[in-house]
PDB file of C-alpha atoms in Angstrom:
ATOM      1  CA  MET Z   1     -29.620 -38.298-119.931  1.00  0.00           C
ATOM      2  CA  ASN Z   2     -30.067 -38.446-116.150  1.00  0.00           C
ATOM      3  CA  GLU Z   3     -33.067 -39.251-113.963  1.00  0.00           C
ATOM      4  CA  TRP Z   4     -34.279 -35.646-113.940  1.00  0.00           C
ATOM      5  CA  ASP Z   5     -34.255 -35.553-117.745  1.00  0.00           C
ATOM      6  CA  SER Z   6     -36.353 -38.729-117.813  1.00  0.00           C
ATOM      7  CA  ALA Z   7     -38.778 -37.238-115.295  1.00  0.00           C
ATOM      8  CA  LEU Z   8     -39.063 -34.045-117.322  1.00  0.00           C
ATOM      9  CA  TRP Z   9     -39.880 -35.992-120.507  1.00  0.00           C
ATOM     10  CA  ILE Z  10     -42.422 -38.132-118.656  1.00  0.00           C
ATOM     11  CA  TRP Z  11     -44.198 -35.051-117.304  1.00  0.00           C
ATOM     12  CA  LEU Z  12     -44.071 -33.218-120.656  1.00  0.00           C
ATOM     13  CA  SER Z  13     -45.334 -36.218-122.610  1.00  0.00           C
ATOM     14  CA  GLY Z  14     -47.976 -36.744-119.909  1.00  0.00           C
ATOM     15  CA  LEU Z  15     -49.101 -33.136-120.334  1.00  0.00           C
ATOM     16  CA  ILE Z  16     -49.407 -33.643-124.098  1.00  0.00           C
ATOM     17  CA  PHE Z  17     -51.329 -36.878-123.527  1.00  0.00           C
ATOM     18  CA  ALA Z  18     -53.650 -35.289-120.944  1.00  0.00           C
ATOM     19  CA  VAL Z  19     -54.420 -32.197-122.999  1.00  0.00           C
ATOM     20  CA  SER Z  20     -55.091 -34.145-126.195  1.00  0.00           C
ATOM     21  CA  HIS Z  21     -57.180 -36.762-124.370  1.00  0.00           C
ATOM     22  CA  SER Z  22     -59.237 -34.091-122.601  1.00  0.00           C
ATOM     23  CA  LEU Z  23     -59.705 -31.994-125.725  1.00  0.00           C
ATOM     24  CA  LEU Z  24     -61.006 -34.991-127.651  1.00  0.00           C
ATOM     25  CA  ALA Z  25     -63.496 -35.663-124.832  1.00  0.00           C
ATOM     26  CA  SER Z  26     -64.685 -32.046-124.740  1.00  0.00           C
ATOM     27  CA  ARG Z  27     -68.155 -30.973-125.837  1.00  0.00           C
ATOM     28  CA  ARG Z  28     -66.616 -28.499-128.306  1.00  0.00           C
ATOM     29  CA  CYS Z  29     -64.578 -31.206-130.065  1.00  0.00           C
ATOM     30  CA  LYS Z  30     -67.604 -33.504-130.210  1.00  0.00           C
ATOM     31  CA  GLN Z  31     -69.750 -30.730-131.668  1.00  0.00           C
ATOM     32  CA  TRP Z  32     -67.075 -30.013-134.281  1.00  0.00           C
ATOM     33  CA  ALA Z  33     -66.968 -33.711-135.224  1.00  0.00           C
ATOM     34  CA  TYR Z  34     -70.780 -33.875-135.360  1.00  0.00           C
ATOM     35  CA  SER Z  35     -70.888 -30.830-137.639  1.00  0.00           C
ATOM     36  CA  HIS Z  36     -68.528 -32.691-139.983  1.00  0.00           C
ATOM     37  CA  GLY Z  37     -70.696 -35.807-140.172  1.00  0.00           C
ATOM     38  CA  LEU Z  38     -69.212 -38.016-137.434  1.00  0.00           C
ATOM     39  CA  ARG Z  39     -72.039 -39.087-135.113  1.00  0.00           C
ATOM     40  CA  GLU Z  40     -72.398 -41.150-131.976  1.00  0.00           C
ATOM     41  CA  PRO Z  41     -71.472 -43.898-131.453  1.00  0.00           C
ATOM     42  CA  ARG Z  42     -68.763 -43.555-134.109  1.00  0.00           C
ATOM     43  CA  TYR Z  43     -67.169 -40.619-132.292  1.00  0.00           C
ATOM     44  CA  ARG Z  44     -66.983 -42.614-129.064  1.00  0.00           C
ATOM     45  CA  LEU Z  45     -65.484 -45.586-130.919  1.00  0.00           C
ATOM     46  CA  LEU Z  46     -62.877 -43.382-132.608  1.00  0.00           C
ATOM     47  CA  TYR Z  47     -62.143 -41.739-129.256  1.00  0.00           C
ATOM     48  CA  SER Z  48     -61.687 -45.166-127.602  1.00  0.00           C
ATOM     49  CA  ILE Z  49     -59.337 -46.377-130.351  1.00  0.00           C
ATOM     50  CA  MET Z  50     -57.306 -43.174-130.233  1.00  0.00           C
ATOM     51  CA  ALA Z  51     -57.107 -43.351-126.417  1.00  0.00           C
ATOM     52  CA  ILE Z  52     -55.836 -46.934-126.519  1.00  0.00           C
ATOM     53  CA  LEU Z  53     -53.255 -46.123-129.208  1.00  0.00           C
ATOM     54  CA  ALA Z  54     -52.109 -42.924-127.477  1.00  0.00           C
ATOM     55  CA  THR Z  55     -51.806 -44.680-124.131  1.00  0.00           C
ATOM     56  CA  GLY Z  56     -49.815 -47.509-125.706  1.00  0.00           C
ATOM     57  CA  ALA Z  57     -47.500 -45.060-127.476  1.00  0.00           C
ATOM     58  CA  TRP Z  58     -46.980 -43.112-124.253  1.00  0.00           C
ATOM     59  CA  VAL Z  59     -46.198 -46.268-122.260  1.00  0.00           C
ATOM     60  CA  LEU Z  60     -43.693 -47.380-124.924  1.00  0.00           C
ATOM     61  CA  TYR Z  61     -42.074 -43.946-124.940  1.00  0.00           C
ATOM     62  CA  VAL Z  62     -41.693 -43.928-121.148  1.00  0.00           C
ATOM     63  CA  HIS Z  63     -40.396 -47.504-121.216  1.00  0.00           C
ATOM     64  CA  HIS Z  64     -37.579 -46.494-123.575  1.00  0.00           C
ATOM     65  CA  LEU Z  65     -36.349 -43.594-121.440  1.00  0.00           C
ATOM     66  CA  PRO Z  66     -33.311 -44.195-119.223  1.00  0.00           C
ATOM     67  CA  ASP Z  67     -34.612 -45.507-115.909  1.00  0.00           C
ATOM     68  CA  PHE Z  68     -33.280 -45.926-112.396  1.00  0.00           C
ATOM     69  CA  PRO Z  69     -34.583 -48.394-109.780  1.00  0.00           C
ATOM     70  CA  LEU Z  70     -36.033 -46.948-106.565  1.00  0.00           C
ATOM     71  CA  TYR Z  71     -37.004 -50.017-104.558  1.00  0.00           C
ATOM     72  CA  GLN Z  72     -37.934 -53.675-104.726  1.00  0.00           C
ATOM     73  CA  SER Z  73     -40.200 -54.792-101.890  1.00  0.00           C
ATOM     74  CA  ASP Z  74     -40.240 -58.235-100.349  1.00  0.00           C
ATOM     75  CA  GLY Z  75     -41.814 -60.158 -97.522  1.00  0.00           C
ATOM     76  CA  LEU Z  76     -44.816 -58.679 -95.750  1.00  0.00           C
ATOM     77  CA  PHE Z  77     -44.517 -55.299 -97.506  1.00  0.00           C
ATOM     78  CA  TYR Z  78     -44.583 -57.054-100.884  1.00  0.00           C
ATOM     79  CA  ALA Z  79     -47.721 -59.003 -99.878  1.00  0.00           C
ATOM     80  CA  LEU Z  80     -49.386 -55.819 -98.626  1.00  0.00           C
ATOM     81  CA  LEU Z  81     -48.685 -53.967-101.894  1.00  0.00           C
ATOM     82  CA  ILE Z  82     -49.991 -56.887-103.963  1.00  0.00           C
ATOM     83  CA  ALA Z  83     -53.148 -56.931-101.801  1.00  0.00           C
ATOM     84  CA  VAL Z  84     -53.650 -53.201-102.454  1.00  0.00           C
ATOM     85  CA  GLN Z  85     -53.189 -53.792-106.187  1.00  0.00           C
ATOM     86  CA  ILE Z  86     -55.724 -56.635-106.134  1.00  0.00           C
ATOM     87  CA  LEU Z  87     -58.161 -54.321-104.338  1.00  0.00           C
ATOM     88  CA  GLY Z  88     -57.512 -51.703-107.036  1.00  0.00           C
ATOM     89  CA  LEU Z  89     -58.176 -54.260-109.757  1.00  0.00           C
ATOM     90  CA  ILE Z  90     -61.426 -55.336-108.096  1.00  0.00           C
ATOM     91  CA  VAL Z  91     -62.556 -51.693-107.775  1.00  0.00           C
ATOM     92  CA  ALA Z  92     -61.675 -50.923-111.403  1.00  0.00           C
ATOM     93  CA  LEU Z  93     -63.392 -54.060-112.716  1.00  0.00           C
ATOM     94  CA  ALA Z  94     -66.458 -53.408-110.544  1.00  0.00           C
ATOM     95  CA  ALA Z  95     -66.794 -50.074-112.351  1.00  0.00           C
ATOM     96  CA  PHE Z  96     -67.560 -51.924-115.578  1.00  0.00           C
ATOM     97  CA  TYR Z  97     -70.257 -54.199-114.139  1.00  0.00           C
ATOM     98  CA  PRO Z  98     -73.175 -51.705-114.292  1.00  0.00           C
ATOM     99  CA  ILE Z  99     -71.939 -50.112-117.529  1.00  0.00           C
ATOM    100  CA  ASP Z 100     -73.051 -51.150-120.992  1.00  0.00           C
ATOM    101  CA  GLY Z 101     -69.639 -52.055-122.425  1.00  0.00           C
ATOM    102  CA  LEU Z 102     -70.773 -51.633-126.016  1.00  0.00           C
ATOM    103  CA  VAL Z 103     -71.884 -48.051-125.304  1.00  0.00           C
ATOM    104  CA  PHE Z 104     -68.696 -47.349-123.329  1.00  0.00           C
ATOM    105  CA  LEU Z 105     -66.500 -48.439-126.242  1.00  0.00           C
ATOM    106  CA  GLY Z 106     -68.646 -46.740-128.861  1.00  0.00           C
ATOM    107  CA  LEU Z 107     -69.973 -49.883-130.495  1.00  0.00           C
ATOM    108  CA  ARG Z 108     -73.598 -48.974-129.726  1.00  0.00           C
ATOM    109  CA  LYS Z 109     -75.430 -45.693-129.193  1.00  0.00           C
ATOM    110  CA  ALA Z 110     -76.615 -44.878-125.671  1.00  0.00           C
ATOM    111  CA  ARG Z 111     -80.364 -45.163-125.167  1.00  0.00           C
ATOM    112  CA  GLN Z 112     -80.702 -41.600-123.896  1.00  0.00           C
ATOM    113  CA  GLY Z 113     -78.446 -40.286-126.657  1.00  0.00           C
ATOM    114  CA  LYS Z 114     -75.953 -39.028-124.074  1.00  0.00           C
ATOM    115  CA  GLU Z 115     -73.461 -40.464-121.615  1.00  0.00           C
ATOM    116  CA  PRO Z 116     -75.517 -42.434-119.069  1.00  0.00           C
ATOM    117  CA  PHE Z 117     -75.666 -41.504-115.396  1.00  0.00           C
ATOM    118  CA  ILE Z 118     -75.178 -44.645-113.300  1.00  0.00           C
ATOM    119  CA  GLU Z 119     -75.804 -44.946-109.570  1.00  0.00           C
ATOM    120  CA  ARG Z 120     -75.821 -48.752-109.329  1.00  0.00           C
ATOM    121  CA  GLY Z 121     -73.161 -51.125-108.078  1.00  0.00           C
ATOM    122  CA  ILE Z 122     -69.916 -49.587-106.940  1.00  0.00           C
ATOM    123  CA  TYR Z 123     -71.143 -46.185-108.128  1.00  0.00           C
ATOM    124  CA  ARG Z 124     -73.322 -46.090-104.974  1.00  0.00           C
ATOM    125  CA  HIS Z 125     -70.087 -45.827-102.955  1.00  0.00           C
ATOM    126  CA  ILE Z 126     -67.615 -43.885-105.156  1.00  0.00           C
ATOM    127  CA  ARG Z 127     -68.151 -41.713-108.208  1.00  0.00           C
ATOM    128  CA  HIS Z 128     -64.930 -42.623-110.050  1.00  0.00           C
ATOM    129  CA  PRO Z 129     -64.070 -46.260-109.374  1.00  0.00           C
ATOM    130  CA  MET Z 130     -62.056 -46.694-112.590  1.00  0.00           C
ATOM    131  CA  TYR Z 131     -59.750 -43.872-111.578  1.00  0.00           C
ATOM    132  CA  ALA Z 132     -59.583 -44.991-107.939  1.00  0.00           C
ATOM    133  CA  GLY Z 133     -58.721 -48.568-108.919  1.00  0.00           C
ATOM    134  CA  ALA Z 134     -56.074 -47.479-111.418  1.00  0.00           C
ATOM    135  CA  MET Z 135     -54.454 -45.186-108.840  1.00  0.00           C
ATOM    136  CA  LEU Z 136     -54.292 -48.009-106.289  1.00  0.00           C
ATOM    137  CA  ILE Z 137     -52.676 -50.311-108.847  1.00  0.00           C
ATOM    138  CA  LEU Z 138     -50.103 -47.733-109.965  1.00  0.00           C
ATOM    139  CA  LEU Z 139     -49.134 -46.396-106.550  1.00  0.00           C
ATOM    140  CA  ALA Z 140     -48.852 -49.840-104.918  1.00  0.00           C
ATOM    141  CA  MET Z 141     -46.294 -51.254-107.347  1.00  0.00           C
ATOM    142  CA  PRO Z 142     -44.104 -53.708-105.392  1.00  0.00           C
ATOM    143  CA  ALA Z 143     -41.127 -52.706-107.543  1.00  0.00           C
ATOM    144  CA  GLN Z 144     -40.896 -49.034-108.358  1.00  0.00           C
ATOM    145  CA  SER Z 145     -38.447 -47.268-110.615  1.00  0.00           C
ATOM    146  CA  TRP Z 146     -37.874 -43.564-111.112  1.00  0.00           C
ATOM    147  CA  ASN Z 147     -39.841 -43.621-114.352  1.00  0.00           C
ATOM    148  CA  SER Z 148     -42.699 -45.795-113.084  1.00  0.00           C
ATOM    149  CA  LEU Z 149     -43.143 -43.518-110.076  1.00  0.00           C
ATOM    150  CA  HIS Z 150     -43.280 -40.379-112.226  1.00  0.00           C
ATOM    151  CA  PHE Z 151     -45.579 -42.113-114.718  1.00  0.00           C
ATOM    152  CA  ALA Z 152     -47.917 -43.087-111.858  1.00  0.00           C
ATOM    153  CA  LEU Z 153     -47.851 -39.554-110.424  1.00  0.00           C
ATOM    154  CA  VAL Z 154     -48.665 -38.012-113.818  1.00  0.00           C
ATOM    155  CA  ILE Z 155     -51.615 -40.356-114.288  1.00  0.00           C
ATOM    156  CA  CYS Z 156     -52.913 -39.785-110.754  1.00  0.00           C
ATOM    157  CA  LEU Z 157     -52.679 -36.013-111.165  1.00  0.00           C
ATOM    158  CA  TYR Z 158     -54.470 -36.287-114.505  1.00  0.00           C
ATOM    159  CA  PHE Z 159     -57.276 -38.297-112.871  1.00  0.00           C
ATOM    160  CA  ILE Z 160     -57.579 -35.801-110.009  1.00  0.00           C
ATOM    161  CA  ILE Z 161     -57.744 -32.834-112.388  1.00  0.00           C
ATOM    162  CA  GLY Z 162     -59.649 -34.596-115.165  1.00  0.00           C
ATOM    163  CA  TYR Z 163     -62.506 -35.898-113.064  1.00  0.00           C
ATOM    164  CA  ARG Z 164     -63.635 -32.309-112.508  1.00  0.00           C
ATOM    165  CA  TYR Z 165     -64.061 -31.788-116.257  1.00  0.00           C
ATOM    166  CA  GLU Z 166     -65.854 -35.095-116.558  1.00  0.00           C
ATOM    167  CA  GLU Z 167     -68.207 -34.076-113.768  1.00  0.00           C
ATOM    168  CA  ALA Z 168     -68.903 -30.719-115.427  1.00  0.00           C
ATOM    169  CA  ARG Z 169     -70.078 -32.646-118.511  1.00  0.00           C
ATOM    170  CA  MET Z 170     -72.211 -34.914-116.337  1.00  0.00           C
ATOM    171  CA  LEU Z 171     -73.790 -31.921-114.573  1.00  0.00           C
ATOM    172  CA  ALA Z 172     -74.632 -30.346-117.936  1.00  0.00           C
ATOM    173  CA  ASP Z 173     -76.338 -33.556-119.119  1.00  0.00           C
ATOM    174  CA  HIS Z 174     -77.848 -34.770-115.826  1.00  0.00           C
ATOM    175  CA  PRO Z 175     -79.133 -32.213-113.295  1.00  0.00           C
ATOM    176  CA  ASP Z 176     -79.546 -35.023-110.702  1.00  0.00           C
ATOM    177  CA  TYR Z 177     -75.770 -35.453-110.713  1.00  0.00           C
ATOM    178  CA  ALA Z 178     -75.395 -32.455-108.349  1.00  0.00           C
ATOM    179  CA  ALA Z 179     -77.212 -34.267-105.512  1.00  0.00           C
ATOM    180  CA  TYR Z 180     -75.282 -37.459-106.289  1.00  0.00           C
ATOM    181  CA  ARG Z 181     -71.984 -35.568-105.898  1.00  0.00           C
ATOM    182  CA  LEU Z 182     -73.027 -34.424-102.442  1.00  0.00           C
ATOM    183  CA  ARG Z 183     -73.945 -37.970-101.353  1.00  0.00           C
ATOM    184  CA  VAL Z 184     -71.125 -40.010-102.898  1.00  0.00           C
ATOM    185  CA  PRO Z 185     -67.387 -39.279-102.554  1.00  0.00           C
ATOM    186  CA  ALA Z 186     -65.154 -39.171-105.640  1.00  0.00           C
ATOM    187  CA  PHE Z 187     -62.453 -41.765-104.866  1.00  0.00           C
ATOM    188  CA  VAL Z 188     -62.576 -43.091-101.286  1.00  0.00           C
ATOM    189  CA  PRO Z 189     -65.846 -44.534 -99.960  1.00  0.00           C
ATOM    190  CA  ARG Z 190     -67.228 -43.312 -96.666  1.00  0.00           C
ATOM    191  CA  ILE Z 191     -66.960 -45.803 -93.855  1.00  0.00           C
TER     192      ILE Z 191
END
């Protein structure tokens, strides 16, 4: 197996991961589960567990594919990449501050009975800080291999495509979200 075979398997497995993850988050899948007796917050909890397990399985699969080093940074470039990753971590962690973690994980039902619309904290500056932070962390790896680069690109593409579906759900549940989208950028804050 060569580097192109590894890349192909990363992209194919990423497509399977993305489609299954998105389908499970869809309104249609939730309605099917609700019609079969699975209610909130149990659905959200099951979704969270399945997402963690699927992500772990995907990471292990990619890790076991033949890999080829691309670069290893050092000196000032290394420090710059680490600084970008730390910024990404801060952005991603800041996304959780205004969120009720128990609702997010599915351990408690949301007060409104639907996914909450949050405009506090970092959400005043960017609409998708979890995605933005994760992309910064993945793309600023100080040591990058063929597989880690393709893995990062698959995830970033999934975030860029997937946020549109997430926003469609938010618009259906929260009419005020349309004005919020016009005011607040998706990934990069306005300066």
